[in-house]
Coordinates of C-alpha atoms in Angstrom, one line a residue:
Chain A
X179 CA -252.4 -161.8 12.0
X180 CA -249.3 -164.2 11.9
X181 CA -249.9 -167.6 13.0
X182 CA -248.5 -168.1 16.5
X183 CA -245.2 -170.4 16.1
X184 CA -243.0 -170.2 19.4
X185 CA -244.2 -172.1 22.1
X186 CA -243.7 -172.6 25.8
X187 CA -241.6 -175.5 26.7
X188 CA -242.1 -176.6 30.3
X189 CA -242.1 -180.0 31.6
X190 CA -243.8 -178.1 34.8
X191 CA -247.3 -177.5 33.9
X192 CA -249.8 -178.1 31.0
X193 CA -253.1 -176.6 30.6
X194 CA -256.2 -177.2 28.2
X195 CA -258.5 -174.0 26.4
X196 CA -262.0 -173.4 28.1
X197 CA -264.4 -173.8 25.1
X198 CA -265.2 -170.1 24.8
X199 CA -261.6 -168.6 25.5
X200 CA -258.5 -169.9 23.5
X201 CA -256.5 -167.5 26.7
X202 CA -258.1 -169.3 29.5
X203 CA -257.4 -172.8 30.8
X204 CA -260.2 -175.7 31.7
X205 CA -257.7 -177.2 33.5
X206 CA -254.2 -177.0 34.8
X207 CA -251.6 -179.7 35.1
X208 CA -248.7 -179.8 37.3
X209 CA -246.5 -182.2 36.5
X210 CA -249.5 -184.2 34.9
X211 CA -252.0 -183.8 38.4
X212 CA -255.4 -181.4 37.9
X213 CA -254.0 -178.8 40.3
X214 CA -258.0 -177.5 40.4
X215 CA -259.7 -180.8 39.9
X216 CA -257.5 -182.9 42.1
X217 CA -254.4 -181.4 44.1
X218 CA -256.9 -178.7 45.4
X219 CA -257.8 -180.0 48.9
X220 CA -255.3 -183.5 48.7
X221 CA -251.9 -181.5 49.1
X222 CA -250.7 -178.9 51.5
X223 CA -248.7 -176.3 49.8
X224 CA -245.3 -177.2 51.2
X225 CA -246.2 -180.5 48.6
X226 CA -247.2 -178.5 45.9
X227 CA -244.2 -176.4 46.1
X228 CA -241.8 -179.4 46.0
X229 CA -244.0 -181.0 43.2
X230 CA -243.5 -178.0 41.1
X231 CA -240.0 -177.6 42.0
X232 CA -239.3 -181.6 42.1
X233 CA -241.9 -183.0 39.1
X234 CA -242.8 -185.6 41.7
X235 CA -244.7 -185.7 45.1
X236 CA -242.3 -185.8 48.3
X237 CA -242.2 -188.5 50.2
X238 CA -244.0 -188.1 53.4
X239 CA -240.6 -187.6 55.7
X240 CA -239.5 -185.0 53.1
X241 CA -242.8 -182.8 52.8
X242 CA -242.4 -182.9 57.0
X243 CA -238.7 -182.3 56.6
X244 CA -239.3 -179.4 53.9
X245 CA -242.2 -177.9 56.3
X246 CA -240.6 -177.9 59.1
X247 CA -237.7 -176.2 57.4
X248 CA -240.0 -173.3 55.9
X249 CA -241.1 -172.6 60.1
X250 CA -237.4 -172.6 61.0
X251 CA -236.5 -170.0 58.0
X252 CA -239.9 -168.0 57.9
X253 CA -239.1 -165.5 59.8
X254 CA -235.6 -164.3 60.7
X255 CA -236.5 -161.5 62.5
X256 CA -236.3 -157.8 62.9
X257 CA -232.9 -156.8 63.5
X258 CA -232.0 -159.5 60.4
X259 CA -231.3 -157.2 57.7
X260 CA -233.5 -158.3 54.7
X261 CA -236.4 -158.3 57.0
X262 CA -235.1 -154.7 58.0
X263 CA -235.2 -153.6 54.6
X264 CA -238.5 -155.0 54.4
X265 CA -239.3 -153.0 57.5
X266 CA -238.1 -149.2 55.7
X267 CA -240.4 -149.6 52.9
X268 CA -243.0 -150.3 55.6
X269 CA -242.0 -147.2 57.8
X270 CA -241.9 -144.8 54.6
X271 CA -245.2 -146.4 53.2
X272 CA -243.6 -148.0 50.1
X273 CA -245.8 -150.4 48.1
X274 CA -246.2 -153.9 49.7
X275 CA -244.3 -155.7 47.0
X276 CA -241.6 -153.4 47.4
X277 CA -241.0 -154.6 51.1
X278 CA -240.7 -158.0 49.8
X279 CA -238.5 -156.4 46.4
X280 CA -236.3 -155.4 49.5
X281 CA -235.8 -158.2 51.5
X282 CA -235.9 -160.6 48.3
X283 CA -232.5 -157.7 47.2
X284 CA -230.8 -157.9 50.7
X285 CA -231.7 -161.7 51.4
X286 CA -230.1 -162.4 48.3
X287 CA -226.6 -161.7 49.3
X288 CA -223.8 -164.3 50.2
X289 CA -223.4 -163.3 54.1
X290 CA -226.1 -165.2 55.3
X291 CA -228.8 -164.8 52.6
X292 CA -229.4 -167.5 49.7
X293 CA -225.6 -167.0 47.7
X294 CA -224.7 -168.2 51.2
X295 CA -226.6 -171.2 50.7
X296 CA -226.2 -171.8 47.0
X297 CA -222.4 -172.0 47.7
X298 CA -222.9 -174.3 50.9
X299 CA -225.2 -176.7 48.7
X300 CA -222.0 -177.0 45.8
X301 CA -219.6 -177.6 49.3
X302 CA -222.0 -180.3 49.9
X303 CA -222.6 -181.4 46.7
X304 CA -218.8 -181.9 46.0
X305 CA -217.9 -182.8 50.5
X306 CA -220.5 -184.9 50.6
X307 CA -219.9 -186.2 54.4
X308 CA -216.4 -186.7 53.5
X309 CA -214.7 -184.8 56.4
X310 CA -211.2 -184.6 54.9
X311 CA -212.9 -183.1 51.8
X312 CA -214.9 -180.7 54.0
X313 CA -211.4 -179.6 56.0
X314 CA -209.8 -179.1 52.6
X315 CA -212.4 -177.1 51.2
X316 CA -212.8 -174.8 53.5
X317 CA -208.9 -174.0 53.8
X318 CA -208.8 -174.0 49.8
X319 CA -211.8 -172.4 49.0
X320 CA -212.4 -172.6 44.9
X321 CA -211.5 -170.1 43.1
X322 CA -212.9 -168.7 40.1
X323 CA -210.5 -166.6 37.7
X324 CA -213.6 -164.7 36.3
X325 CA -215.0 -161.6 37.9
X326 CA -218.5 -161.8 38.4
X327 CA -221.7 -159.7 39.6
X328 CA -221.2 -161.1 43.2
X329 CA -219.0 -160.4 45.6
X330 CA -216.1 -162.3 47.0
X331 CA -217.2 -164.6 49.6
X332 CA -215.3 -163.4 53.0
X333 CA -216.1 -166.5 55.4
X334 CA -216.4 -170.0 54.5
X335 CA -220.3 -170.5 53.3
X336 CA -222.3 -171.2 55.8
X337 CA -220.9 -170.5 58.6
X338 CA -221.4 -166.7 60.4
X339 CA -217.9 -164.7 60.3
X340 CA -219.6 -162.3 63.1
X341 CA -220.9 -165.6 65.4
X342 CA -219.5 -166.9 68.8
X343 CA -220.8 -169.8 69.5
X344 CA -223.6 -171.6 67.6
X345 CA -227.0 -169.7 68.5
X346 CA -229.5 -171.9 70.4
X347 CA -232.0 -171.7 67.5
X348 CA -229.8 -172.2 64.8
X349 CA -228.9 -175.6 66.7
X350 CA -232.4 -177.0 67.4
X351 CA -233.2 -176.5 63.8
X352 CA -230.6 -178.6 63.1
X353 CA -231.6 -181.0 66.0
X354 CA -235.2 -181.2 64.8
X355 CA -234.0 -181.8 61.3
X356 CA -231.8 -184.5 61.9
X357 CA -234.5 -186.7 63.8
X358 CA -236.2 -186.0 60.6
X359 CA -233.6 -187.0 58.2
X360 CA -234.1 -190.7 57.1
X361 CA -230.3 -190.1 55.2
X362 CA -227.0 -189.9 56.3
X363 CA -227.0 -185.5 55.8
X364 CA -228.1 -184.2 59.1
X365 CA -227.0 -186.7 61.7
X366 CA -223.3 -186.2 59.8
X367 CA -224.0 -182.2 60.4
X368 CA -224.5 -182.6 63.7
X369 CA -221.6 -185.2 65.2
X370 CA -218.6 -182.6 63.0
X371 CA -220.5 -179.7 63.7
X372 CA -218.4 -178.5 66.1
X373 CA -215.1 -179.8 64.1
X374 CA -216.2 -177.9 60.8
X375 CA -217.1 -174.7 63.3
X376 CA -213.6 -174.6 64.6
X377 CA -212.3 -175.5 61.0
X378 CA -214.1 -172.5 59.7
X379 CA -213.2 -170.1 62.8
X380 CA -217.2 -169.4 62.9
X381 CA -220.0 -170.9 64.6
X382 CA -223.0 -172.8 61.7
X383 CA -225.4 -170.6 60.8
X384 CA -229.0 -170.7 59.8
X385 CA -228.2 -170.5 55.7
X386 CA -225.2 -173.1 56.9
X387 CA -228.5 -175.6 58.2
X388 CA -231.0 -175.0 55.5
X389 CA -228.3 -175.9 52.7
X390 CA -227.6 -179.1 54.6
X391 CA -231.4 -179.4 54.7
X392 CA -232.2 -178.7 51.3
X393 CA -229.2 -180.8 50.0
X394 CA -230.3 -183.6 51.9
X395 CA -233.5 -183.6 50.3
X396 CA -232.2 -184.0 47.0
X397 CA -232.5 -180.3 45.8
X398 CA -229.7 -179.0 43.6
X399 CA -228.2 -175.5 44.8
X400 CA -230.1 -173.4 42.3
X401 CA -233.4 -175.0 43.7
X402 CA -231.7 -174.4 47.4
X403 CA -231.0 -170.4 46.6
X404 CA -234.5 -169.8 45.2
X405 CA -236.4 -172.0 48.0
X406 CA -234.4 -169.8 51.0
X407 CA -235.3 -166.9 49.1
X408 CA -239.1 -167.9 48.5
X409 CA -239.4 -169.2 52.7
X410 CA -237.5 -166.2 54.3
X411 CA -240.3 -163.9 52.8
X412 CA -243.2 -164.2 55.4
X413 CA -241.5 -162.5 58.3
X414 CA -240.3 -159.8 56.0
X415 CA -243.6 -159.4 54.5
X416 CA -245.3 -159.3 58.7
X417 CA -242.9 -156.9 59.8
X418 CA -243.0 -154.3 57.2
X419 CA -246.9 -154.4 57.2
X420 CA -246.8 -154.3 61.0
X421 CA -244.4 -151.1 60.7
X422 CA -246.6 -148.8 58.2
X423 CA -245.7 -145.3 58.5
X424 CA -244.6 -146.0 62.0
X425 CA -241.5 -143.9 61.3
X426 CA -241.7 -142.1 64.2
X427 CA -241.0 -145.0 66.3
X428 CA -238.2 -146.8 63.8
X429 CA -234.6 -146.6 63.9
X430 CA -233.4 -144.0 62.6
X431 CA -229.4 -143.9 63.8
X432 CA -230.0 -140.4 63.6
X433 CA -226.3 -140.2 65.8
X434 CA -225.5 -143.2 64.6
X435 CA -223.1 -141.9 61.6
X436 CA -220.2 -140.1 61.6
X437 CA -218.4 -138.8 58.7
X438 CA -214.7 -138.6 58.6
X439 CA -214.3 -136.5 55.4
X440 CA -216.4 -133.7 56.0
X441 CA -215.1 -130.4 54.1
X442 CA -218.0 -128.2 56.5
X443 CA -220.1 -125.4 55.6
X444 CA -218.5 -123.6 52.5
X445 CA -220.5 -121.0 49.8
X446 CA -221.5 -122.5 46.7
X447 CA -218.3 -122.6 44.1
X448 CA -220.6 -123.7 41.2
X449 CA -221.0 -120.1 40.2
Chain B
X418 CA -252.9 -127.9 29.6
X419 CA -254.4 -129.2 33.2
X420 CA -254.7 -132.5 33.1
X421 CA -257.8 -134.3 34.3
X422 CA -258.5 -135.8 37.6
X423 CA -257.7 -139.8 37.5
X424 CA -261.3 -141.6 36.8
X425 CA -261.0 -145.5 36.4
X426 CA -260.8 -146.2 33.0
X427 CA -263.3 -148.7 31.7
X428 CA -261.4 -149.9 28.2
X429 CA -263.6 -151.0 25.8
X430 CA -260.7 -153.2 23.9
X431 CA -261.1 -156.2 26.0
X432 CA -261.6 -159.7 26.0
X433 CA -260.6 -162.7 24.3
X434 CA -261.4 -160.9 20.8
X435 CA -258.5 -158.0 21.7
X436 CA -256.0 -160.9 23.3
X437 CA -256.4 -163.0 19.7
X438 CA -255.9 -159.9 17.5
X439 CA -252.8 -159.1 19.2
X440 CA -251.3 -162.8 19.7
X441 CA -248.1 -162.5 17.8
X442 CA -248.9 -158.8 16.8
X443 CA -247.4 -155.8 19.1
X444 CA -248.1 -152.3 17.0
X445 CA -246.2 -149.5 18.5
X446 CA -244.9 -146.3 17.4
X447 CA -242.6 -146.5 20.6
X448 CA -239.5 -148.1 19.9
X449 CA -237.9 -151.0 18.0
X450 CA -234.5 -153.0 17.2
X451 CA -233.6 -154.2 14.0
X452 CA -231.3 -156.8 13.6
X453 CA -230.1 -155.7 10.6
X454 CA -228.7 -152.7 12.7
X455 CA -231.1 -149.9 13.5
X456 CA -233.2 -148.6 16.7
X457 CA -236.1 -146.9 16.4
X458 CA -237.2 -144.6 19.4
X459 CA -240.8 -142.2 18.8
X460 CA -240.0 -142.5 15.1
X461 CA -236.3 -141.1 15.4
X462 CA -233.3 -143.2 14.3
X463 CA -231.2 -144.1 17.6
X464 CA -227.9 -145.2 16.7
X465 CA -227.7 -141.6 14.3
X466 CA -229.4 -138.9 15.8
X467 CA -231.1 -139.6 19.5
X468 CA -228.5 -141.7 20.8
X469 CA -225.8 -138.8 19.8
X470 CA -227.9 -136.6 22.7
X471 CA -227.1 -136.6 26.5
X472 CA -228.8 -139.3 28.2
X473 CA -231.8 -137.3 30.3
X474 CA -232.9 -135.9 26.8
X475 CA -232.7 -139.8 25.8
X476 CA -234.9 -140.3 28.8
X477 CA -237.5 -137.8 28.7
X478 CA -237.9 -138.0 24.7
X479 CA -238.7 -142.3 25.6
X480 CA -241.2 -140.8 28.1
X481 CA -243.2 -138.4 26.0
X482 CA -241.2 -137.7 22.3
X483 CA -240.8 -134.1 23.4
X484 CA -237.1 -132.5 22.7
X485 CA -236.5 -129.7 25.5
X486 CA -232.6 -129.7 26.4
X487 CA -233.3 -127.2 29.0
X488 CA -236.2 -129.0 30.7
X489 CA -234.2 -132.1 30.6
X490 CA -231.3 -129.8 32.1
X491 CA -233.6 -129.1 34.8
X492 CA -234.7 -132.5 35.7
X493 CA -230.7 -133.5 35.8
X494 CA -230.1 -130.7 38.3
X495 CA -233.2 -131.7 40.3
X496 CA -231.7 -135.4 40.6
X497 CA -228.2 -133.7 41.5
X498 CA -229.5 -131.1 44.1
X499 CA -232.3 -132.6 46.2
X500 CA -232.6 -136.5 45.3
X501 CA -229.2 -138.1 45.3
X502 CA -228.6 -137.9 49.3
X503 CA -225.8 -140.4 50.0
X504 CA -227.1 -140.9 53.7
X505 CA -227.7 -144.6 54.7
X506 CA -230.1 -143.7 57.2
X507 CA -232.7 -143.2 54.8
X508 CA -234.7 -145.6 53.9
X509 CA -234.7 -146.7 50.3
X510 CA -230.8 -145.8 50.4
X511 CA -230.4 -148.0 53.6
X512 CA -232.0 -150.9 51.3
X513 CA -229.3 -150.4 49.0
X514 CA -226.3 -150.4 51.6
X515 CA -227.8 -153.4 53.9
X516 CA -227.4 -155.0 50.4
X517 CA -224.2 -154.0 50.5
X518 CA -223.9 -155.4 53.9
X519 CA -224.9 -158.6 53.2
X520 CA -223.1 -159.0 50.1
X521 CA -225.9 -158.5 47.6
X522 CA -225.3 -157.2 43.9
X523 CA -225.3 -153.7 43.3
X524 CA -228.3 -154.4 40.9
X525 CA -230.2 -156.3 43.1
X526 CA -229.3 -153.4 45.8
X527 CA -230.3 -150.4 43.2
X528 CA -233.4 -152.6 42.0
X529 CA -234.6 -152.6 46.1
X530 CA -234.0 -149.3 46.3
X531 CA -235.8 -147.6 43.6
X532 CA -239.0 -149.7 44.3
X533 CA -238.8 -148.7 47.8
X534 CA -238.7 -144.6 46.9
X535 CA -242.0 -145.3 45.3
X536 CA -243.2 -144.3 49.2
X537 CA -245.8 -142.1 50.6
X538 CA -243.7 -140.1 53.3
X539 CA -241.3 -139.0 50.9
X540 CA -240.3 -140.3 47.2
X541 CA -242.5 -140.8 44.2
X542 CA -245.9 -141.1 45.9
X543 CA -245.1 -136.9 47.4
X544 CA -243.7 -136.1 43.8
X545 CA -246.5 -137.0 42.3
X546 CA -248.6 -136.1 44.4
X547 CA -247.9 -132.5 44.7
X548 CA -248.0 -131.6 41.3
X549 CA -251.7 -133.5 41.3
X550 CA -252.6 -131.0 44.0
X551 CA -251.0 -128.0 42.2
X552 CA -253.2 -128.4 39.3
X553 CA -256.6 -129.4 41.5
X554 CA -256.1 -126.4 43.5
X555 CA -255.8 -124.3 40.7
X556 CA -258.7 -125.6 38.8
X557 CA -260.9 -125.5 42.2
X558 CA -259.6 -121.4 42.5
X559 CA -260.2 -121.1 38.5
X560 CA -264.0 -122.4 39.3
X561 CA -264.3 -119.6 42.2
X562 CA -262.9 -121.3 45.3
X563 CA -260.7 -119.7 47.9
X564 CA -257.1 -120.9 48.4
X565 CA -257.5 -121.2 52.2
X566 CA -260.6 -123.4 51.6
X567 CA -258.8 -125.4 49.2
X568 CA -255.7 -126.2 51.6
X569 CA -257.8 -126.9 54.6
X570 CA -260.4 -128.9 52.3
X571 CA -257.5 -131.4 50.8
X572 CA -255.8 -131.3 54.8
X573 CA -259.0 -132.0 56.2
X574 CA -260.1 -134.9 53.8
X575 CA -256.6 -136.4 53.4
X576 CA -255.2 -136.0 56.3
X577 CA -252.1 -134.3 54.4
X578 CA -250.8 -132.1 51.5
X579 CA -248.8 -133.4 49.2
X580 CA -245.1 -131.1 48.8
X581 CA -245.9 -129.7 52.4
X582 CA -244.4 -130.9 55.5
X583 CA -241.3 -133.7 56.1
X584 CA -240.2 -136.2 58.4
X585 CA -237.4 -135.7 60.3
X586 CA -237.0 -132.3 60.0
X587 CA -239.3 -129.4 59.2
X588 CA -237.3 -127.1 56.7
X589 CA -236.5 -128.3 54.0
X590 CA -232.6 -127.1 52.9
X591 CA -233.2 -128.1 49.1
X592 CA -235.6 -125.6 48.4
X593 CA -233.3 -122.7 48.4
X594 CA -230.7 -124.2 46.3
X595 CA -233.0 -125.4 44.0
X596 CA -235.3 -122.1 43.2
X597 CA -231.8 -120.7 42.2
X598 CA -230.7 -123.4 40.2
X599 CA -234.4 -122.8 38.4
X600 CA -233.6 -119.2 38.1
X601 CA -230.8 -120.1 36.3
X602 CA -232.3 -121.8 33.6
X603 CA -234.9 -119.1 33.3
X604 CA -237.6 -120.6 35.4
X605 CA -239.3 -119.8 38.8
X606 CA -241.7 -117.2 38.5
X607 CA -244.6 -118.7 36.6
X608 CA -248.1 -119.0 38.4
X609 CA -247.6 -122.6 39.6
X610 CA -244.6 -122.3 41.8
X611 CA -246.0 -118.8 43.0
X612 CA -249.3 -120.8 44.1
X613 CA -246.7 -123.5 45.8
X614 CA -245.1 -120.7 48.2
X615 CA -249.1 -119.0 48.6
X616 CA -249.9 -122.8 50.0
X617 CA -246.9 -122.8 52.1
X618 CA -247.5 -119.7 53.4
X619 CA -251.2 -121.1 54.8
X620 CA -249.6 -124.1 56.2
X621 CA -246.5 -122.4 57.7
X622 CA -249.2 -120.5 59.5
X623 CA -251.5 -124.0 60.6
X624 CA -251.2 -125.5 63.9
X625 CA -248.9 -128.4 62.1
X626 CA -246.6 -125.2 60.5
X627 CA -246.1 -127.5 57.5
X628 CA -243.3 -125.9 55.4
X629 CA -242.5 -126.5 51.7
X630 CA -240.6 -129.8 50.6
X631 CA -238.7 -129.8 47.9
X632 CA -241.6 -132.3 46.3
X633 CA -243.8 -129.0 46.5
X634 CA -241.2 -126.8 45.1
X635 CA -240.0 -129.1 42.2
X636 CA -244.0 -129.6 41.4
X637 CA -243.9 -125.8 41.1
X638 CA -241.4 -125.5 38.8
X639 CA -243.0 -128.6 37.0
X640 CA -246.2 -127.8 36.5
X641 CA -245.3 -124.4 35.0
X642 CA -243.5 -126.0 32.7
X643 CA -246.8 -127.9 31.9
X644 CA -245.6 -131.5 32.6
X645 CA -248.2 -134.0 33.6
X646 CA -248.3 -135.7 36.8
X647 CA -247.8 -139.0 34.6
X648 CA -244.6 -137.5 33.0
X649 CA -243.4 -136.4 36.5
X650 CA -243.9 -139.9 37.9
X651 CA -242.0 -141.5 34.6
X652 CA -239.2 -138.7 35.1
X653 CA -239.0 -139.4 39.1
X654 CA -238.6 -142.7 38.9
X655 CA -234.4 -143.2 38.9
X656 CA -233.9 -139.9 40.2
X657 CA -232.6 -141.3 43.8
X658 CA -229.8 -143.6 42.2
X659 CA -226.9 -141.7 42.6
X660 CA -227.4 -141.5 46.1
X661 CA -227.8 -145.3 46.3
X662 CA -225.0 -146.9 44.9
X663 CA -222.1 -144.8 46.9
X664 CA -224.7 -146.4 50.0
X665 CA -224.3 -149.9 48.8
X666 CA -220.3 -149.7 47.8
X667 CA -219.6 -148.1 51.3
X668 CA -221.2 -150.7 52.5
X669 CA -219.7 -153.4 50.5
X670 CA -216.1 -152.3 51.5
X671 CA -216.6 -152.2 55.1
X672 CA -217.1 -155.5 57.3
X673 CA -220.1 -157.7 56.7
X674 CA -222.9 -157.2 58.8
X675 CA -221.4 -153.9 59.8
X676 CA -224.2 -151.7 58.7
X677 CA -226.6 -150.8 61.8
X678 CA -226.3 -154.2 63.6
X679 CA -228.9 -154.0 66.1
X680 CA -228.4 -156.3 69.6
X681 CA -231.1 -158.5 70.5
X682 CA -232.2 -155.7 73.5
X683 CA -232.7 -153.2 70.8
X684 CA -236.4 -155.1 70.1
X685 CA -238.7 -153.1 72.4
X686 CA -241.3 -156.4 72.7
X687 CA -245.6 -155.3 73.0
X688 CA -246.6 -157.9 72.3
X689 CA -249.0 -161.0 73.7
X690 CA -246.7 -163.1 77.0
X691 CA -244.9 -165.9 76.1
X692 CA -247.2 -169.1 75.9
X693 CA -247.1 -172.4 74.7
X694 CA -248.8 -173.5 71.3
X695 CA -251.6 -175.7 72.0
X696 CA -252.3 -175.4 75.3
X697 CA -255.3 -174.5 76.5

């Protein structure tokens, strides 16, 4: 047996061996707290998950401003499409993580899912509440010479290409997290609001808020996509249990296609 | 060979003992790179000799190290024939084009997709499934049992039979198509898929008139071929994908959000009156 030399390196968590198993841990560190012998009963998990994201506990107005994010985002709802693709592995009886493999997969994308809001935070990371900067970027979107794996965006991040106005909810989220903004993020948000809206020819949308949010609270876009991914999941993973096997009863568009190339009924040619 | 019924298996190579013996220390005769230059697959040089082959043999040699260009010939034109649907009404392909629709990748939309076929109603879970009930009914008829006792027995304690029945619709049109394509290659009239069409003919004849699905047939043709239900299963498991991704890049070309938008009346509410929280 070789002697192990690769290592771990985390500044995240630390643990120590129980006495009779070198593979089990005594005790586990987060960011230098006993997560077992401490943390455990002290912290809600909305703390936790900033301290393992952040390395450092939130400050009470952020852990309330990070909660009360995670209700606004939890569940988007069943005509939302990652939470519908949750909902087809539920109707077919797919395995429960697929659901969430699903929603995680259609959440992802840059209409409305976390790319949306990785490429809102880097607007606000480089806007700032700079309205000029904000009016130029969204008529002179960057652009990047490279292909890459993700499609083009098609509406300025954000923002929904298929709104009207700005939805009701999508507004007193962003009402509810400005009174909870200590900074200058939210209240900014909400006075040009309706300025950036009619800049980008499409009403704010939730992914538009929760970047704000998140970029308010000090998280760097990366953090931003992986947290909207992480706090959509709850209604995806409700809906598709409460839909199991109910396929009788789902969506089906069964006259809901029609297909413009058909070449009709014709004998097999493969012969 | 039949394969066993699944028991749970109670390893004895456990514990902190097994974990230190193999900290740093993987032994396999499955597979390695070099960095030198050479791959190693079941004990056969990659770069020079497997990788020269078409891909499904690739594929089903990494599953079990068997060589059978007409089996995997077979298993190609099962994908082709019955699993590749490019409808985005069903289900694990609608994953992959509401990817599409909300500007996902097309890994992250084929990645969704092939872990939502692993389904009971139809996909991996029926696939397998059948080809498990093949070989119990034929060991249950080898120990004296009757077949119609044996359908009604697995209908009656499972509720189903696995390769028997669809959603949707009851025919299934791929079974046709596919006995011919098997006939083809030489297959189709050993004793498995002759028991398959003696269970349909029960079922057809039930109160539920269950028909054959192409599950049923394909676990048939399968087990005569004398595939376990763990090499099925392994086989299976990409077979949708070329059905998928023409789902997601329709998608992708056609207006976000365009796929199936639903308005907010479509919801159908049964649930509890609206309330407030915390009131009494």
């Amino acid at each position: 047996m070789k002697p192990s030399k690769e290592s771990i390196v985390t500044k995240i968590w630390n643990e120590e061996p129980e006495p009779d198993n070198p593979f089990a841990a005594r005790a586990c560190y987060c960011s230098g707290f006993d997560v077992y012998g401490d943390l455990l009963g002290k912290i809600s998990w909305i703390q936790y998950l900033w301290l393992l994201i952040r390395l450092e506990p939130p400050e009470p107005a952020q852990a309330r401003m990070l909660e009360a994010l995670a209700v606004g985002l939890a569940n988007p709802g069943p005509r939302e499409p990652s939470v519908h693709a949750a909902m087809c592995a539920g109707v077919g009886g797919s395995t429960r993580a697929s659901a969430l493999i699903a929603a995680l997969s259609v959440g992802a994308g840059n209409l409305g899912g976390a790319r949306d809001v990785f490429a809102a935070m880097g607007n606000w990371a480089d806007c700032g509440t700079d309205l000029a900067a904000w009016r130029e970027r969204i008529r002179n979107p960057p652009v990047d010479e490279r292909d890459d794996v993700w499609p083009s965006f098609e509406h300025p991040p954000g923002f929904d290409p298929n709104g009207a106005g700005c939805p009701t909810p999508v507004r007193q989220l962003l009402n509810h997290l400005t009174v909870l903004d200590p900074g200058p993020v939210l209240p900014w948000l909400q006075q040009n609001r309706e300025v950036l809206q009619h800049e980008a020819d499409a009403p704010l949308a939730f992914s538009g808020v929760a970047a704000a949010a998140l970029h308010a609270l000090g998280f760097t876009p990366e953090q931003g996509e992986m947290l909207f991914l992480l706090l959509r999941l709850p209604g995806a993973a409700a809906h598709a249990l409460e839909q199991k096997m109910n396929w009788a009863k789902f969506p089906f568009f069964g006259n809901g296609l029609r297909l413009t190339d058909d070449p009709g009924p014709s004998s097999p040619d493969h012969e | 060979m039949t394969p066993a019924h699944r028991v749970p298996i109670m390893s004895e190579d456990k514990g902190p003992e097994m974990l230190a013996r193999c900290e740093d220390n993987w032994v396999t005769a499955m597979g390695a790179w070099f960095p030198e230059g050479r791959v190693v697959l079941r004990g056969k040089d990659v770069l020079n000799d497997l990788g020269h082959r078409p891909w499904m043999e690739y594929f089903i040699y990494g599953i079990n190290g068997q060589e059978d260009s007409r089996f995997a010939r077979f298993v190609e034109g099962v994908w082709a024939l019955t699993t590749s649907y490019p409808d985005p009404r069903l289900w694990n392909n609608r994953v992959a084009a509401l990817a599409g629709t909300t500007r996902s990748t097309g890994v992250l939309a084929l990645a969704a997709g092939i872990a939502v076929s692993e389904a009971s109603l139809y996909g991996l879970r029926p696939i397998r499934g059948a080809l498990d009930f093949l070989y119990r009914a034929d060991r249950k008829l080898a120990d004296g049992a009757i077949l119609e006792d044996v359908v009604w027995e697995e209908l009656r304690t499972y509720r189903n039979v696995f390769g028997y029945g669809r959603p949707i619709t009851s025919a299934d049109e791929r079974v046709a198509p596919l006995m011919k394509f098997a006939d083809s290659l030489g297959m189709g009239k050993g004793k498995f898929i002759q028991l398959a069409f003696e269970v349909e003919k029960i079922l057809k004849q039930s109160r539920l008139k269950y028909q054959m699905n192409i599950a049923g047939a394909v676990a048939g043709l399968v087990a005569d071929e004398g595939r376990t239900p763990d090499d099925h299963y392994y086989m299976a498991a990409l077979s949708f994908v070329a059905g998928m991704m023409p789902c997601y890049i329709d998608s992708l070309g056609k207006p976000g959000g365009s796929l199936f938008p639903l308005r907010v009346t479509r919801i159908d509410y049964k649930g509890a009156p609206p309330r407030r929280w915390g009131a009494a």
